[in-house]
Amino acid sequence: MYVLGLDVGTQGARALVLDAEGEVLAQASQPFASSAHLELLPPGWSEQHPHEWWNAAVACLRKVTDELKLCGRDPRGIKAIAVDSTSGTILPLDRKGEPLRPAIMYNDARSVTEAEECNSAGKILVEKLGYKFSSAFALPKILWIKKNQPEIFEQTSVFAHAVDFLVSKLAGNFHMSDTSNALKTGYDLIDRRWPAFIEESLCIPTEKLPQIVTPGLVIGQVTEKAARETGIPSGIPVVAGVTDGTAGFLASGAVKVGDWNTTIGTTMVLKGVSKELVKDPLGRIYCHVHPEGYWLPGGASNVGAECLEKLFSGKNLDELDAYVPQYAPTALVVYPLVRKGERFPFVNPDAEGFILGQPRDSRDLYTAYLEGVGFVERWCLEVFAELGAEVGDTIYTTGGGAKSVEWMQVRANILNRRIVRPKLTECAVGAAVIAASKTLFESLELAVSAMVKVGEAVEPEPKKVELYDVNYRIFREACVSRGYS
């Protein structure tokens, strides 16, 4: 028995078929076709044609079913399919489930004014859940369509998230969504309903919003039409999916209360599991609801591997990594921002990076930048703890920055915690885990424990932990002196 996870991101689609032990039985990826005309959008706007998502998904699904057959496995052995995609992307569908315009993507910034309207109208919800609407959220985008494209708004049967559209193409039901995607559309995750202000103050009929269920719940089956297109046998259960961020979190192996995942890509994203809703009066974080009733507090720093891409471009980073053990800890203190502004662990649009000390050479400087990211990570985890979240003794890590074992060791020493990197870090793994959570297993925790395998683990080194404690205090003092607190 096996499950299928489909991840549709910003650049393309990825599909994985995993068995109950997390072994990959089939896999495929497909980039999107070019949308040259969408590149002519005004600055700050970002759109995609949803049919491109589906075409890439079809290509992936056909490839994995063919691969299963070549290996002597029957595609009818797939027990469930789950999909993840971008969070905050929104798409108006007509009464037949067809798109009325291109999707407005998560990173589209046109709805800044509408976001403020949502914050004002939804003040009670904002205070209740502890986050603020921004232009990255779906609800302000819907309000923008209502104000600027009223004819499309009137024709809309439902405003679907990216996942919803893909699920509808598989199972035919385009009026369903999940709690993970619904957060940025203003869904009340505590009372589990669409709050009244959406209809009463924003004049957006809640009948145009999807019905919300828990991720992993079976919401349909692969239709005959979808079977002909994808090669996936009809009748296979399709379950409610999640955002790509939640899928990536589950793929890390973090699942129990106190577990945290740090994803180091261009920037750094932290997410953990908490028993209670964690709220921040400064608005630095927000909480998704965990599929099994816990909360998933998270935050994102502008610090990450971007500093290596910009400052060490053209260098062989593997060679630099090899020297890290003999240089760490360095005598340098670095805040590794390479762009203006920070959003977590503090908010300051004018914040800039800094270096204290004179590097001996490029290896010393490189190591110091790795340490700087670790210092920011420690600070972020301390903020979560101060806000009431439990932070355990293991940090799971994913993203391009997690590929370096030497960097993992530096972070383990700074955090004084075990750092674990999973064998597979793709979002499609998280989608597959969701598919398995109520089919192959009795719970999500059991599915993650069985299917997510450890690829690398490092333990803190006590002597270096002590040295980094001193350097971290200097780092924090330097930040305070610059007003970064």
Short mmCIF file of C-alpha atoms in Angstrom, two decimals:
data_model
loop_
_atom_site.label_atom_id
_atom_site.label_comp_id
_atom_site.label_asym_id
_atom_site.label_seq_id
_atom_site.Cartn_x
_atom_site.Cartn_y
_atom_site.Cartn_z
CA MET A 1 0.00 0.00 0.00
CA TYR A 2 1.24 3.48 -0.80
CA VAL A 3 0.21 7.14 -1.00
CA LEU A 4 0.82 9.99 -3.43
CA GLY A 5 1.88 13.52 -2.53
CA LEU A 6 1.60 16.29 -5.13
CA ASP A 7 3.40 19.59 -4.57
CA VAL A 8 2.66 22.50 -6.92
CA GLY A 9 4.93 25.43 -6.15
CA THR A 10 5.90 28.69 -7.80
CA GLN A 11 8.03 27.17 -10.57
CA GLY A 12 6.53 23.75 -11.20
CA ALA A 13 5.05 20.52 -9.87
CA ARG A 14 6.54 17.55 -8.04
CA ALA A 15 4.93 14.18 -7.30
CA LEU A 16 6.13 11.39 -5.00
CA VAL A 17 4.68 7.97 -4.29
CA LEU A 18 5.77 6.66 -0.87
CA ASP A 19 5.07 3.43 0.95
CA ALA A 20 4.20 3.22 4.65
CA GLU A 21 7.90 3.21 5.58
CA GLY A 22 8.67 6.35 3.60
CA GLU A 23 10.46 4.65 0.73
CA VAL A 24 10.14 6.40 -2.64
CA LEU A 25 8.42 4.10 -5.15
CA ALA A 26 8.01 6.67 -7.94
CA GLN A 27 8.76 10.35 -8.47
CA ALA A 28 8.47 13.03 -11.12
CA SER A 29 8.81 16.78 -11.58
CA GLN A 30 7.65 19.18 -14.27
CA PRO A 31 8.35 22.94 -14.63
CA PHE A 32 5.59 25.30 -15.68
CA ALA A 33 5.35 26.50 -19.24
CA SER A 34 6.39 30.11 -19.84
CA SER A 35 3.85 32.90 -19.22
CA ALA A 36 5.65 35.72 -20.96
CA HIS A 37 2.61 38.02 -21.12
CA LEU A 38 2.21 37.91 -17.34
CA GLU A 39 5.69 39.39 -17.00
CA LEU A 40 4.18 42.67 -18.26
CA LEU A 41 2.14 43.13 -15.08
CA PRO A 42 2.62 46.31 -13.01
CA PRO A 43 5.47 46.27 -10.47
CA GLY A 44 4.57 44.27 -7.36
CA TRP A 45 1.92 42.21 -9.12
CA SER A 46 2.25 38.45 -9.57
CA GLU A 47 -0.16 36.14 -11.39
CA GLN A 48 -0.17 32.63 -12.84
CA HIS A 49 -2.56 30.73 -15.08
CA PRO A 50 -3.99 27.85 -13.03
CA HIS A 51 -4.17 25.61 -16.07
CA GLU A 52 -0.38 25.69 -16.06
CA TRP A 53 -0.50 24.19 -12.56
CA TRP A 54 -2.80 21.45 -13.77
CA ASN A 55 -0.81 20.72 -16.93
CA ALA A 56 2.38 20.32 -14.88
CA ALA A 57 0.51 18.17 -12.35
CA VAL A 58 -0.87 15.94 -15.11
CA ALA A 59 2.63 15.43 -16.52
CA CYS A 60 3.92 14.41 -13.07
CA LEU A 61 1.01 12.09 -12.34
CA ARG A 62 1.36 10.33 -15.68
CA LYS A 63 5.08 9.83 -15.07
CA VAL A 64 4.63 8.32 -11.61
CA THR A 65 1.88 5.95 -12.72
CA ASP A 66 4.07 4.79 -15.60
CA GLU A 67 7.01 4.33 -13.22
CA LEU A 68 4.87 2.28 -10.83
CA LYS A 69 3.84 0.00 -13.68
CA LEU A 70 7.46 -0.42 -14.85
CA CYS A 71 8.35 -1.54 -11.32
CA GLY A 72 5.52 -4.07 -11.32
CA ARG A 73 3.30 -2.09 -8.95
CA ASP A 74 -0.38 -1.49 -9.59
CA PRO A 75 -1.38 2.22 -9.42
CA ARG A 76 -4.62 1.02 -7.83
CA GLY A 77 -2.49 0.37 -4.74
CA ILE A 78 -2.44 4.14 -4.12
CA LYS A 79 -4.62 4.53 -1.03
CA ALA A 80 -4.92 8.32 -1.05
CA ILE A 81 -3.70 11.50 -2.76
CA ALA A 82 -2.98 14.84 -1.07
CA VAL A 83 -1.93 18.14 -2.61
CA ASP A 84 0.00 21.12 -1.25
CA SER A 85 0.56 24.48 -2.90
CA THR A 86 1.31 28.15 -2.25
CA SER A 87 -0.29 29.88 0.74
CA GLY A 88 -2.27 33.07 0.12
CA THR A 89 -2.78 32.49 -3.61
CA ILE A 90 -6.41 33.05 -4.62
CA LEU A 91 -8.47 32.24 -7.71
CA PRO A 92 -12.13 33.05 -8.60
CA LEU A 93 -14.00 30.10 -10.11
CA ASP A 94 -17.31 30.19 -11.97
CA ARG A 95 -20.27 27.86 -11.43
CA LYS A 96 -18.55 25.15 -13.46
CA GLY A 97 -15.31 25.43 -11.48
CA GLU A 98 -13.47 27.21 -14.29
CA PRO A 99 -11.12 30.14 -13.59
CA LEU A 100 -12.50 33.60 -14.32
CA ARG A 101 -9.04 35.21 -14.38
CA PRO A 102 -5.43 34.23 -13.64
CA ALA A 103 -4.64 33.46 -10.02
CA ILE A 104 -3.36 36.30 -7.86
CA MET A 105 -0.26 34.82 -6.27
CA TYR A 106 0.84 34.83 -2.64
CA ASN A 107 3.65 37.32 -3.36
CA ASP A 108 1.40 39.83 -5.15
CA ALA A 109 1.52 43.18 -3.32
CA ARG A 110 -1.36 45.07 -4.98
CA SER A 111 -3.76 44.78 -2.03
CA VAL A 112 -1.92 46.77 0.66
CA THR A 113 -4.85 49.17 1.13
CA GLU A 114 -7.32 46.30 1.22
CA ALA A 115 -5.22 44.57 3.89
CA GLU A 116 -5.61 47.58 6.15
CA GLU A 117 -9.36 47.51 5.54
CA CYS A 118 -9.39 43.84 6.56
CA ASN A 119 -7.43 44.62 9.73
CA SER A 120 -9.85 47.40 10.64
CA ALA A 121 -13.02 45.43 9.86
CA GLY A 122 -11.64 42.23 11.40
CA LYS A 123 -10.13 43.80 14.50
CA ILE A 124 -11.76 41.26 16.81
CA LEU A 125 -10.42 38.31 14.77
CA VAL A 126 -6.97 39.92 14.53
CA GLU A 127 -6.80 40.25 18.32
CA LYS A 128 -8.27 36.78 18.82
CA LEU A 129 -5.77 34.95 16.59
CA GLY A 130 -2.84 37.29 17.05
CA TYR A 131 -1.89 38.14 13.48
CA LYS A 132 -2.48 40.93 10.99
CA PHE A 133 -3.67 40.77 7.39
CA SER A 134 -1.09 41.78 4.79
CA SER A 135 -1.06 41.86 1.00
CA ALA A 136 0.32 38.29 1.15
CA PHE A 137 -3.04 37.12 2.52
CA ALA A 138 -5.90 35.90 0.35
CA LEU A 139 -8.75 37.94 1.86
CA PRO A 140 -7.31 41.36 0.83
CA LYS A 141 -6.87 39.99 -2.69
CA ILE A 142 -10.55 38.99 -2.80
CA LEU A 143 -11.49 42.47 -1.63
CA TRP A 144 -9.28 43.95 -4.38
CA ILE A 145 -11.16 41.91 -7.01
CA LYS A 146 -14.47 43.07 -5.58
CA LYS A 147 -13.44 46.72 -5.82
CA ASN A 148 -11.52 46.64 -9.12
CA GLN A 149 -13.10 43.81 -11.12
CA PRO A 150 -16.75 43.79 -9.97
CA GLU A 151 -17.96 41.83 -13.01
CA ILE A 152 -15.61 38.95 -12.11
CA PHE A 153 -16.61 39.19 -8.46
CA GLU A 154 -20.29 38.84 -9.35
CA GLN A 155 -19.65 35.82 -11.59
CA THR A 156 -17.58 34.06 -8.91
CA SER A 157 -19.12 30.93 -7.43
CA VAL A 158 -16.21 30.35 -5.05
CA PHE A 159 -12.84 31.91 -4.32
CA ALA A 160 -10.50 28.93 -4.35
CA HIS A 161 -6.98 28.54 -3.04
CA ALA A 162 -4.38 26.95 -5.32
CA VAL A 163 -4.79 23.58 -3.57
CA ASP A 164 -8.58 23.76 -3.93
CA PHE A 165 -8.37 24.17 -7.69
CA LEU A 166 -6.00 21.22 -8.06
CA VAL A 167 -8.15 19.04 -5.82
CA SER A 168 -11.20 20.03 -7.86
CA LYS A 169 -9.46 18.91 -11.05
CA LEU A 170 -8.81 15.53 -9.43
CA ALA A 171 -12.06 14.98 -7.56
CA GLY A 172 -14.55 17.40 -9.13
CA ASN A 173 -15.42 19.21 -5.89
CA PHE A 174 -14.35 22.87 -6.01
CA HIS A 175 -16.24 24.11 -2.93
CA MET A 176 -13.93 22.49 -0.34
CA SER A 177 -10.75 23.74 1.33
CA ASP A 178 -8.70 23.07 4.46
CA THR A 179 -7.85 24.91 7.68
CA SER A 180 -4.22 25.34 6.60
CA ASN A 181 -5.07 27.33 3.46
CA ALA A 182 -8.07 29.10 5.00
CA LEU A 183 -6.04 31.02 7.60
CA LYS A 184 -5.02 33.74 5.13
CA THR A 185 -8.61 34.06 3.90
CA GLY A 186 -9.73 35.11 7.39
CA TYR A 187 -11.16 31.83 8.65
CA ASP A 188 -11.68 31.73 12.43
CA LEU A 189 -9.46 28.81 13.43
CA ILE A 190 -10.77 28.78 17.00
CA ASP A 191 -14.54 28.79 16.39
CA ARG A 192 -14.12 27.07 13.00
CA ARG A 193 -16.31 29.37 10.95
CA TRP A 194 -16.13 32.31 8.57
CA PRO A 195 -16.37 35.42 10.81
CA ALA A 196 -19.28 37.79 10.33
CA PHE A 197 -17.17 40.85 9.41
CA ILE A 198 -16.31 39.34 6.02
CA GLU A 199 -19.91 39.61 4.90
CA GLU A 200 -21.18 42.43 7.10
CA SER A 201 -18.26 44.89 6.75
CA LEU A 202 -16.41 43.85 3.62
CA CYS A 203 -19.58 42.84 1.76
CA ILE A 204 -18.05 39.56 0.59
CA PRO A 205 -20.79 36.90 0.75
CA THR A 206 -19.46 33.92 2.70
CA GLU A 207 -21.31 31.70 0.23
CA LYS A 208 -18.49 32.62 -2.15
CA LEU A 209 -15.97 31.08 0.26
CA PRO A 210 -15.26 27.33 0.48
CA GLN A 211 -16.38 24.84 3.08
CA ILE A 212 -13.47 24.17 5.46
CA VAL A 213 -12.35 20.76 6.72
CA THR A 214 -9.31 19.29 8.46
CA PRO A 215 -6.30 18.29 6.30
CA GLY A 216 -6.23 14.56 5.61
CA LEU A 217 -10.01 14.15 5.56
CA VAL A 218 -11.26 12.34 2.45
CA ILE A 219 -13.22 14.89 0.39
CA GLY A 220 -13.62 13.08 -2.92
CA GLN A 221 -12.34 10.48 -5.33
CA VAL A 222 -10.42 10.66 -8.58
CA THR A 223 -13.05 11.14 -11.28
CA GLU A 224 -13.24 9.29 -14.58
CA LYS A 225 -12.25 12.47 -16.40
CA ALA A 226 -9.21 13.02 -14.16
CA ALA A 227 -8.27 9.36 -14.55
CA ARG A 228 -8.19 9.71 -18.33
CA GLU A 229 -5.97 12.79 -18.07
CA THR A 230 -3.56 11.66 -15.37
CA GLY A 231 -3.44 7.88 -15.56
CA ILE A 232 -4.37 7.69 -11.87
CA PRO A 233 -7.17 5.09 -11.52
CA SER A 234 -10.62 6.51 -10.81
CA GLY A 235 -12.05 6.01 -7.35
CA ILE A 236 -8.80 6.62 -5.44
CA PRO A 237 -9.53 8.84 -2.41
CA VAL A 238 -8.44 12.49 -2.55
CA VAL A 239 -7.93 14.12 0.84
CA ALA A 240 -7.91 17.74 1.97
CA GLY A 241 -4.43 19.16 1.57
CA VAL A 242 -2.25 21.84 3.17
CA THR A 243 -0.14 24.88 2.32
CA ASP A 244 3.38 24.30 1.05
CA GLY A 245 4.76 25.72 4.31
CA THR A 246 2.84 23.20 6.39
CA ALA A 247 3.81 20.38 4.02
CA GLY A 248 7.47 21.35 4.30
CA PHE A 249 7.16 21.39 8.08
CA LEU A 250 5.69 17.88 8.17
CA ALA A 251 8.39 16.64 5.78
CA SER A 252 11.02 17.76 8.31
CA GLY A 253 9.94 15.16 10.88
CA ALA A 254 8.70 17.70 13.44
CA VAL A 255 5.31 16.63 14.73
CA LYS A 256 5.19 16.55 18.56
CA VAL A 257 4.61 19.46 20.93
CA GLY A 258 7.94 21.23 21.36
CA ASP A 259 9.28 20.09 17.98
CA TRP A 260 10.59 22.91 15.75
CA ASN A 261 11.73 23.11 12.16
CA THR A 262 14.07 25.73 10.75
CA THR A 263 14.09 26.03 6.98
CA ILE A 264 17.12 27.91 5.70
CA GLY A 265 16.68 29.03 2.13
CA THR A 266 17.22 32.56 0.88
CA THR A 267 15.58 33.56 4.16
CA MET A 268 14.97 31.61 7.38
CA VAL A 269 11.54 30.28 8.40
CA LEU A 270 10.83 28.73 11.80
CA LYS A 271 7.72 26.75 12.70
CA GLY A 272 6.88 24.60 15.73
CA VAL A 273 4.15 22.62 17.46
CA SER A 274 2.43 24.18 20.47
CA LYS A 275 -0.40 23.05 22.75
CA GLU A 276 -1.75 26.57 22.96
CA LEU A 277 -2.30 29.39 20.50
CA VAL A 278 0.77 31.65 20.60
CA LYS A 279 0.08 35.36 20.08
CA ASP A 280 2.57 38.18 19.65
CA PRO A 281 1.48 41.78 20.38
CA LEU A 282 4.19 42.96 17.97
CA GLY A 283 2.70 40.94 15.10
CA ARG A 284 5.92 39.10 14.24
CA ILE A 285 4.33 35.65 14.08
CA TYR A 286 1.09 33.86 13.25
CA CYS A 287 -0.27 30.41 14.01
CA HIS A 288 -1.62 27.79 11.66
CA VAL A 289 -3.78 25.14 13.28
CA HIS A 290 -2.21 21.70 13.43
CA PRO A 291 -4.25 18.97 11.66
CA GLU A 292 -4.58 17.17 15.00
CA GLY A 293 -5.70 20.16 17.04
CA TYR A 294 -2.43 21.71 18.19
CA TRP A 295 -1.08 25.02 16.90
CA LEU A 296 1.79 25.76 14.52
CA PRO A 297 3.37 29.11 15.48
CA GLY A 298 5.79 30.39 12.89
CA GLY A 299 7.87 33.36 11.86
CA ALA A 300 10.29 34.34 9.10
CA SER A 301 13.54 36.30 9.25
CA ASN A 302 15.12 38.12 6.32
CA VAL A 303 18.37 36.44 7.34
CA GLY A 304 19.29 33.18 5.62
CA ALA A 305 21.56 31.68 3.00
CA GLU A 306 21.20 34.79 0.85
CA CYS A 307 24.31 36.20 2.58
CA LEU A 308 26.36 33.30 1.19
CA GLU A 309 24.89 33.70 -2.29
CA LYS A 310 25.73 37.41 -2.38
CA LEU A 311 29.04 37.60 -0.50
CA PHE A 312 30.64 34.33 -1.59
CA SER A 313 29.32 34.11 -5.14
CA GLY A 314 31.63 32.07 -7.34
CA LYS A 315 33.34 30.45 -4.35
CA ASN A 316 33.29 26.71 -3.77
CA LEU A 317 31.15 26.56 -0.62
CA ASP A 318 31.96 22.88 -0.05
CA GLU A 319 35.65 23.82 0.19
CA LEU A 320 34.86 26.65 2.60
CA ASP A 321 32.71 24.28 4.68
CA ALA A 322 35.69 21.97 5.13
CA TYR A 323 37.54 24.70 7.05
CA VAL A 324 34.63 25.63 9.33
CA PRO A 325 35.48 23.17 12.17
CA GLN A 326 38.95 24.70 12.65
CA TYR A 327 37.73 28.32 12.44
CA ALA A 328 34.65 28.01 14.67
CA PRO A 329 33.99 29.77 16.94
CA THR A 330 35.40 32.88 15.28
CA ALA A 331 36.33 36.14 17.02
CA LEU A 332 33.85 37.95 14.74
CA VAL A 333 30.25 38.91 15.46
CA VAL A 334 27.99 39.25 12.41
CA TYR A 335 24.35 40.18 11.82
CA PRO A 336 24.08 38.57 8.37
CA LEU A 337 21.51 40.85 6.71
CA VAL A 338 22.39 41.65 3.11
CA ARG A 339 19.27 43.66 2.38
CA LYS A 340 17.62 46.48 4.29
CA GLY A 341 14.98 45.60 6.86
CA GLU A 342 14.17 42.81 9.30
CA ARG A 343 10.83 41.23 10.26
CA PHE A 344 11.79 38.61 12.88
CA PRO A 345 13.02 38.31 15.65
CA PHE A 346 12.42 42.07 15.63
CA VAL A 347 10.66 44.39 13.20
CA ASN A 348 12.71 47.23 11.76
CA PRO A 349 12.38 48.28 8.10
CA ASP A 350 15.69 50.17 8.33
CA ALA A 351 17.79 47.41 9.93
CA GLU A 352 21.11 46.63 8.27
CA GLY A 353 23.71 43.94 8.71
CA PHE A 354 26.97 44.55 10.56
CA ILE A 355 30.34 42.96 11.35
CA LEU A 356 32.32 43.40 14.58
CA GLY A 357 35.99 42.54 14.23
CA GLN A 358 38.45 42.06 11.40
CA PRO A 359 38.35 38.69 9.56
CA ARG A 360 41.62 36.82 9.19
CA ASP A 361 40.67 35.63 5.71
CA SER A 362 37.66 34.61 3.61
CA ARG A 363 37.32 31.31 5.51
CA ASP A 364 37.05 33.19 8.79
CA LEU A 365 34.46 35.56 7.33
CA TYR A 366 32.47 32.69 5.83
CA THR A 367 32.36 30.87 9.16
CA ALA A 368 31.26 34.07 10.91
CA TYR A 369 28.31 34.44 8.55
CA LEU A 370 27.26 30.87 9.31
CA GLU A 371 27.46 31.75 13.00
CA GLY A 372 25.45 34.93 12.45
CA VAL A 373 22.53 32.98 11.00
CA GLY A 374 22.76 30.64 14.00
CA PHE A 375 22.65 33.59 16.40
CA VAL A 376 19.48 34.91 14.73
CA GLU A 377 17.96 31.41 14.87
CA ARG A 378 18.67 31.21 18.62
CA TRP A 379 17.13 34.64 19.15
CA CYS A 380 13.99 33.62 17.22
CA LEU A 381 13.57 30.47 19.32
CA GLU A 382 13.99 32.55 22.49
CA VAL A 383 11.20 34.87 21.30
CA PHE A 384 8.88 31.90 20.79
CA ALA A 385 9.72 30.64 24.28
CA GLU A 386 9.08 34.08 25.77
CA LEU A 387 5.67 34.13 24.07
CA GLY A 388 4.79 30.84 25.75
CA ALA A 389 5.71 28.18 23.20
CA GLU A 390 7.55 25.05 24.28
CA VAL A 391 10.92 24.58 22.56
CA GLY A 392 12.32 21.05 22.84
CA ASP A 393 15.88 19.78 22.65
CA THR A 394 15.77 18.85 18.93
CA ILE A 395 15.54 21.22 15.98
CA TYR A 396 14.64 19.70 12.61
CA THR A 397 16.13 21.48 9.63
CA THR A 398 15.40 21.71 5.91
CA GLY A 399 16.20 23.97 2.95
CA GLY A 400 19.39 24.52 1.00
CA GLY A 401 21.22 25.73 4.11
CA ALA A 402 20.63 22.37 5.78
CA LYS A 403 22.79 20.54 3.24
CA SER A 404 25.99 21.58 5.03
CA VAL A 405 26.78 19.29 7.97
CA GLU A 406 29.39 21.79 9.13
CA TRP A 407 26.76 24.52 9.32
CA MET A 408 24.46 22.15 11.18
CA GLN A 409 27.24 21.62 13.75
CA VAL A 410 27.77 25.36 14.20
CA ARG A 411 24.04 25.84 14.77
CA ALA A 412 23.88 22.89 17.20
CA ASN A 413 26.64 24.50 19.27
CA ILE A 414 25.00 27.92 19.24
CA LEU A 415 21.53 26.55 20.09
CA ASN A 416 22.85 23.82 22.43
CA ARG A 417 20.37 21.51 20.78
CA ARG A 418 20.45 18.45 18.54
CA ILE A 419 19.99 19.32 14.86
CA VAL A 420 18.32 16.74 12.61
CA ARG A 421 18.03 16.82 8.83
CA PRO A 422 15.54 14.43 7.18
CA LYS A 423 16.56 12.14 4.35
CA LEU A 424 13.96 13.74 2.04
CA THR A 425 13.09 17.41 2.48
CA GLU A 426 10.58 18.02 -0.30
CA CYS A 427 7.10 19.42 0.30
CA ALA A 428 5.67 16.48 -1.67
CA VAL A 429 6.80 14.25 1.23
CA GLY A 430 4.65 16.32 3.59
CA ALA A 431 1.70 15.99 1.23
CA ALA A 432 2.21 12.22 1.11
CA VAL A 433 2.31 12.12 4.92
CA ILE A 434 -1.04 13.98 5.02
CA ALA A 435 -2.44 11.44 2.54
CA ALA A 436 -1.30 8.62 4.82
CA SER A 437 -2.41 10.18 8.11
CA LYS A 438 -5.99 8.87 8.01
CA THR A 439 -5.54 6.00 5.55
CA LEU A 440 -2.36 4.02 6.21
CA PHE A 441 -2.12 5.26 9.81
CA GLU A 442 -4.40 6.24 12.66
CA SER A 443 -2.83 9.66 13.19
CA LEU A 444 -0.55 12.24 11.64
CA GLU A 445 2.05 11.72 14.35
CA LEU A 446 2.27 8.02 13.54
CA ALA A 447 2.52 8.77 9.82
CA VAL A 448 5.37 11.26 10.30
CA SER A 449 7.22 8.95 12.69
CA ALA A 450 7.03 6.03 10.27
CA MET A 451 7.57 7.80 6.95
CA VAL A 452 10.07 10.62 7.61
CA LYS A 453 13.61 9.23 7.85
CA VAL A 454 16.64 10.89 9.46
CA GLY A 455 19.32 11.78 6.94
CA GLU A 456 21.85 13.44 9.27
CA ALA A 457 21.97 14.36 12.96
CA VAL A 458 24.54 16.35 14.95
CA GLU A 459 24.90 16.88 18.69
CA PRO A 460 26.17 20.02 20.44
CA GLU A 461 29.83 20.06 21.54
CA PRO A 462 29.93 21.23 25.22
CA LYS A 463 33.19 23.23 25.02
CA LYS A 464 32.05 25.15 21.94
CA VAL A 465 28.59 25.66 23.46
CA GLU A 466 30.24 27.65 26.28
CA LEU A 467 32.27 29.78 23.86
CA TYR A 468 29.21 30.52 21.74
CA ASP A 469 27.23 31.59 24.81
CA VAL A 470 29.78 34.39 25.28
CA ASN A 471 29.69 35.40 21.60
CA TYR A 472 25.91 35.33 21.56
CA ARG A 473 25.73 37.80 24.46
CA ILE A 474 28.07 40.13 22.57
CA PHE A 475 25.86 39.72 19.47
CA ARG A 476 22.70 40.66 21.38
CA GLU A 477 24.38 43.64 23.04
CA ALA A 478 25.53 44.87 19.64
CA CYS A 479 21.96 44.58 18.35
CA VAL A 480 20.54 46.49 21.31
CA SER A 481 23.07 49.29 20.77
CA ARG A 482 21.67 49.67 17.23
CA GLY A 483 18.05 49.64 18.38
CA TYR A 484 17.47 46.06 17.15
CA SER A 485 15.36 44.57 19.93
#
